[in-house]
């Protein structure tokens, strides 16, 4: 399974865009990049996923580099409620997802 | 539509006691999962059930057993609890584990302390 590397923590000012990077240099051609977040020990919540094209939904945007070795999750206007641990996961075809330690995003007033 | 529900929310056990964590989903999903999360750590997969009638080990299965009771329910049993099993346990479900675009939906968790 492809391994992901994320920074341990990041800060962002409220109202600004939060850009969370993820490296997945060993990703295979058919593996999707998934992002989840976990707010204060609640169950993880799905945010977005993509294969090679950029994706956007009501929560966030996902930018995947052309070589697919890295991606960035963008929260366009971060709020205090976006403070959470964000997990970047490379989804193997067999269904088992490996969650690393993620990035702790702190949105500050 | 409740999604994924877990019972109990909290539990304290003594070393050697047994208990079963219950999980149910109402999304008609085929696949279900049990994870544990230790303080400050990411989630680790204990067991999963790709479909009704099947179960498989994940990363950390030792000390646990599971039962896929029917399509809706997936239980996790600790036969003889140990302090190392103190953790938060999350259940998740997804439509079909074989597909690369399979999104998992998580329950609220069970906080277990073993003394």
XYZ file of C-alpha atoms in Angstrom:
224
model
C 0.000 0.000 0.000
C 1.231 3.489 -0.774
C 2.391 5.446 2.269
C 1.533 9.084 2.835
C 3.531 11.800 4.568
C 1.858 14.840 6.118
C 3.146 17.631 8.339
C 2.364 17.055 11.982
C 0.663 20.393 12.526
C -0.324 23.620 10.799
C -1.942 26.900 11.783
C -4.277 29.026 9.716
C -5.961 32.364 10.319
C -9.734 32.367 10.356
C -11.150 33.389 6.977
C -7.978 32.529 5.105
C -7.419 29.506 2.901
C -5.921 26.466 4.580
C -3.625 24.445 2.328
C -2.780 21.009 3.663
C -0.076 19.098 1.770
C 0.373 15.361 1.426
C 3.147 13.360 -0.198
C 2.375 9.956 -1.692
C 5.345 9.251 -3.934
C 4.704 5.481 -4.186
C 1.100 5.786 -5.315
C -0.013 3.346 -8.011
C -1.932 4.266 -11.117
C -5.314 3.019 -9.915
C -5.118 4.319 -6.347
C -7.287 7.206 -5.247
C -6.293 9.928 -2.800
C -8.822 10.364 -0.008
C -9.071 13.020 2.654
C -10.911 12.638 5.951
C -10.967 14.797 9.039
C -11.558 14.104 12.703
C -12.913 16.832 14.922
C -12.104 16.477 18.603
C -12.150 12.662 18.841
C -15.398 12.270 16.921
C -15.555 9.651 14.187
C -13.608 10.609 11.055
C -15.616 12.422 8.402
C -15.119 12.037 4.653
C -14.097 15.239 2.864
C -13.119 14.526 -0.730
C -11.281 12.111 -3.001
C -9.637 12.150 -6.421
C -7.591 10.135 -8.894
C -5.700 12.588 -11.090
C -7.957 15.523 -11.845
C -8.575 18.359 -9.434
C -11.796 17.965 -7.503
C -14.060 20.383 -5.662
C -17.098 19.926 -3.482
C -18.957 21.999 -0.923
C -16.327 21.342 1.726
C -12.982 21.608 -0.029
C -10.847 21.402 -3.146
C -8.272 18.733 -3.905
C -5.298 19.493 -6.112
C -3.275 16.481 -7.290
C 0.045 17.060 -9.058
C 0.446 15.798 -12.579
C 2.856 13.039 -11.491
C 0.391 12.153 -8.664
C 3.193 12.051 -6.120
C 1.609 14.729 -3.956
C -1.664 16.521 -3.336
C -3.041 19.513 -1.471
C -6.348 19.846 0.311
C -7.667 23.393 0.253
C -10.248 24.752 2.669
C -11.022 28.064 0.939
C -12.256 30.075 3.939
C -11.239 28.328 7.124
C -13.422 28.751 10.206
C -12.781 27.845 13.834
C -14.946 24.757 13.293
C -12.391 23.481 10.758
C -9.898 22.880 13.575
C -9.333 19.137 13.336
C -6.917 16.365 12.414
C -6.833 15.870 8.646
C -5.907 12.490 7.212
C -4.618 11.922 3.703
C -5.067 8.313 2.617
C -4.156 6.464 -0.518
C -6.922 4.019 -1.166
C -5.812 0.619 -2.365
C -8.155 -1.318 -4.565
C -8.805 -3.929 -1.902
C -10.707 -1.688 0.467
C -8.409 -1.441 3.454
C -7.464 2.125 4.293
C -4.431 2.913 6.404
C -4.820 6.055 8.481
C -1.539 7.657 9.518
C -1.202 10.311 12.208
C -2.537 13.119 10.000
C -2.074 16.876 10.236
C -3.500 18.800 13.162
C -4.917 22.010 11.709
C -5.554 24.816 14.175
C -7.607 27.725 12.884
C -6.929 30.842 14.923
C -9.126 33.929 15.309
C -31.293 7.755 8.702
C -28.926 7.347 11.668
C -25.875 6.235 9.664
C -23.479 4.199 11.811
C -24.386 3.729 15.465
C -22.233 2.222 18.223
C -23.026 1.031 21.719
C -21.978 1.622 24.383
C -20.474 5.120 24.214
C -18.286 4.553 27.266
C -17.159 1.437 29.128
C -14.803 0.675 31.992
C -13.611 -2.910 32.413
C -11.324 -4.695 34.796
C -8.454 -6.758 33.435
C -9.723 -10.156 32.348
C -13.338 -9.154 31.862
C -15.037 -9.645 28.537
C -17.378 -7.458 26.568
C -18.890 -6.961 23.138
C -19.006 -3.674 21.267
C -21.996 -3.338 18.989
C -22.162 -1.557 15.644
C -25.065 -1.126 13.251
C -25.533 0.761 9.978
C -28.713 1.635 8.118
C -27.183 2.588 4.766
C -27.443 -0.912 3.253
C -23.663 -1.059 3.014
C -21.910 -4.309 2.230
C -18.639 -3.702 4.072
C -17.977 -2.915 7.726
C -14.824 -2.201 9.708
C -13.514 -1.936 13.262
C -10.670 0.468 14.094
C -8.952 1.437 17.303
C -7.404 4.805 18.046
C -4.944 5.246 20.882
C -4.382 8.725 22.340
C -2.642 11.050 19.886
C -2.427 8.348 17.226
C -4.105 7.560 13.940
C -6.628 4.794 13.373
C -5.533 1.180 13.074
C -7.703 -1.463 11.454
C -8.592 -4.386 13.725
C -10.951 -6.464 11.570
C -13.131 -5.913 8.569
C -16.012 -7.630 6.849
C -16.060 -7.206 3.103
C -19.567 -8.595 2.870
C -22.132 -10.423 4.968
C -20.750 -13.779 6.048
C -17.071 -12.881 5.698
C -14.534 -11.403 8.101
C -10.784 -10.779 7.808
C -7.976 -9.593 10.026
C -6.600 -6.094 9.792
C -3.381 -4.661 11.240
C -3.986 -5.365 14.935
C -6.388 -8.326 15.376
C -4.801 -10.004 18.415
C -7.082 -10.095 21.447
C -10.261 -9.472 19.451
C -12.958 -11.448 17.702
C -15.698 -10.225 15.412
C -19.077 -11.367 14.201
C -20.931 -10.120 11.166
C -24.383 -10.890 12.521
C -26.236 -9.773 9.394
C -25.809 -7.076 6.765
C -26.539 -4.319 9.281
C -24.583 -5.411 12.326
C -20.905 -6.059 13.052
C -19.774 -6.722 16.612
C -16.326 -6.689 18.216
C -15.610 -8.896 21.216
C -12.842 -8.670 23.776
C -12.610 -12.077 25.424
C -10.162 -11.136 28.188
C -9.569 -7.411 28.344
C -6.073 -6.059 28.967
C -4.938 -2.511 29.848
C -3.268 -2.325 26.410
C -6.753 -2.426 24.899
C -7.667 0.900 26.452
C -8.574 2.921 23.399
C -11.349 4.508 21.394
C -13.019 2.049 19.051
C -14.621 3.195 15.820
C -16.880 1.233 13.561
C -17.221 2.177 9.904
C -19.152 0.995 6.886
C -18.836 1.394 3.143
C -20.804 0.407 0.112
C -18.374 -2.104 -1.369
C -14.771 -2.618 -0.334
C -13.617 -3.907 -3.711
C -13.992 -0.573 -5.449
C -11.246 2.035 -5.385
C -13.743 4.801 -4.765
C -15.262 3.297 -1.659
C -15.975 5.968 0.979
C -16.131 4.922 4.598
C -18.648 6.351 7.065
C -17.760 6.266 10.731
C -19.685 5.897 13.949
C -19.182 8.150 17.001
C -16.884 5.713 18.792
C -16.784 3.713 22.029
C -14.364 4.911 24.689
C -13.025 1.865 26.536
C -10.850 1.918 29.616
C -9.372 -1.299 30.999
C -8.107 -1.066 34.574
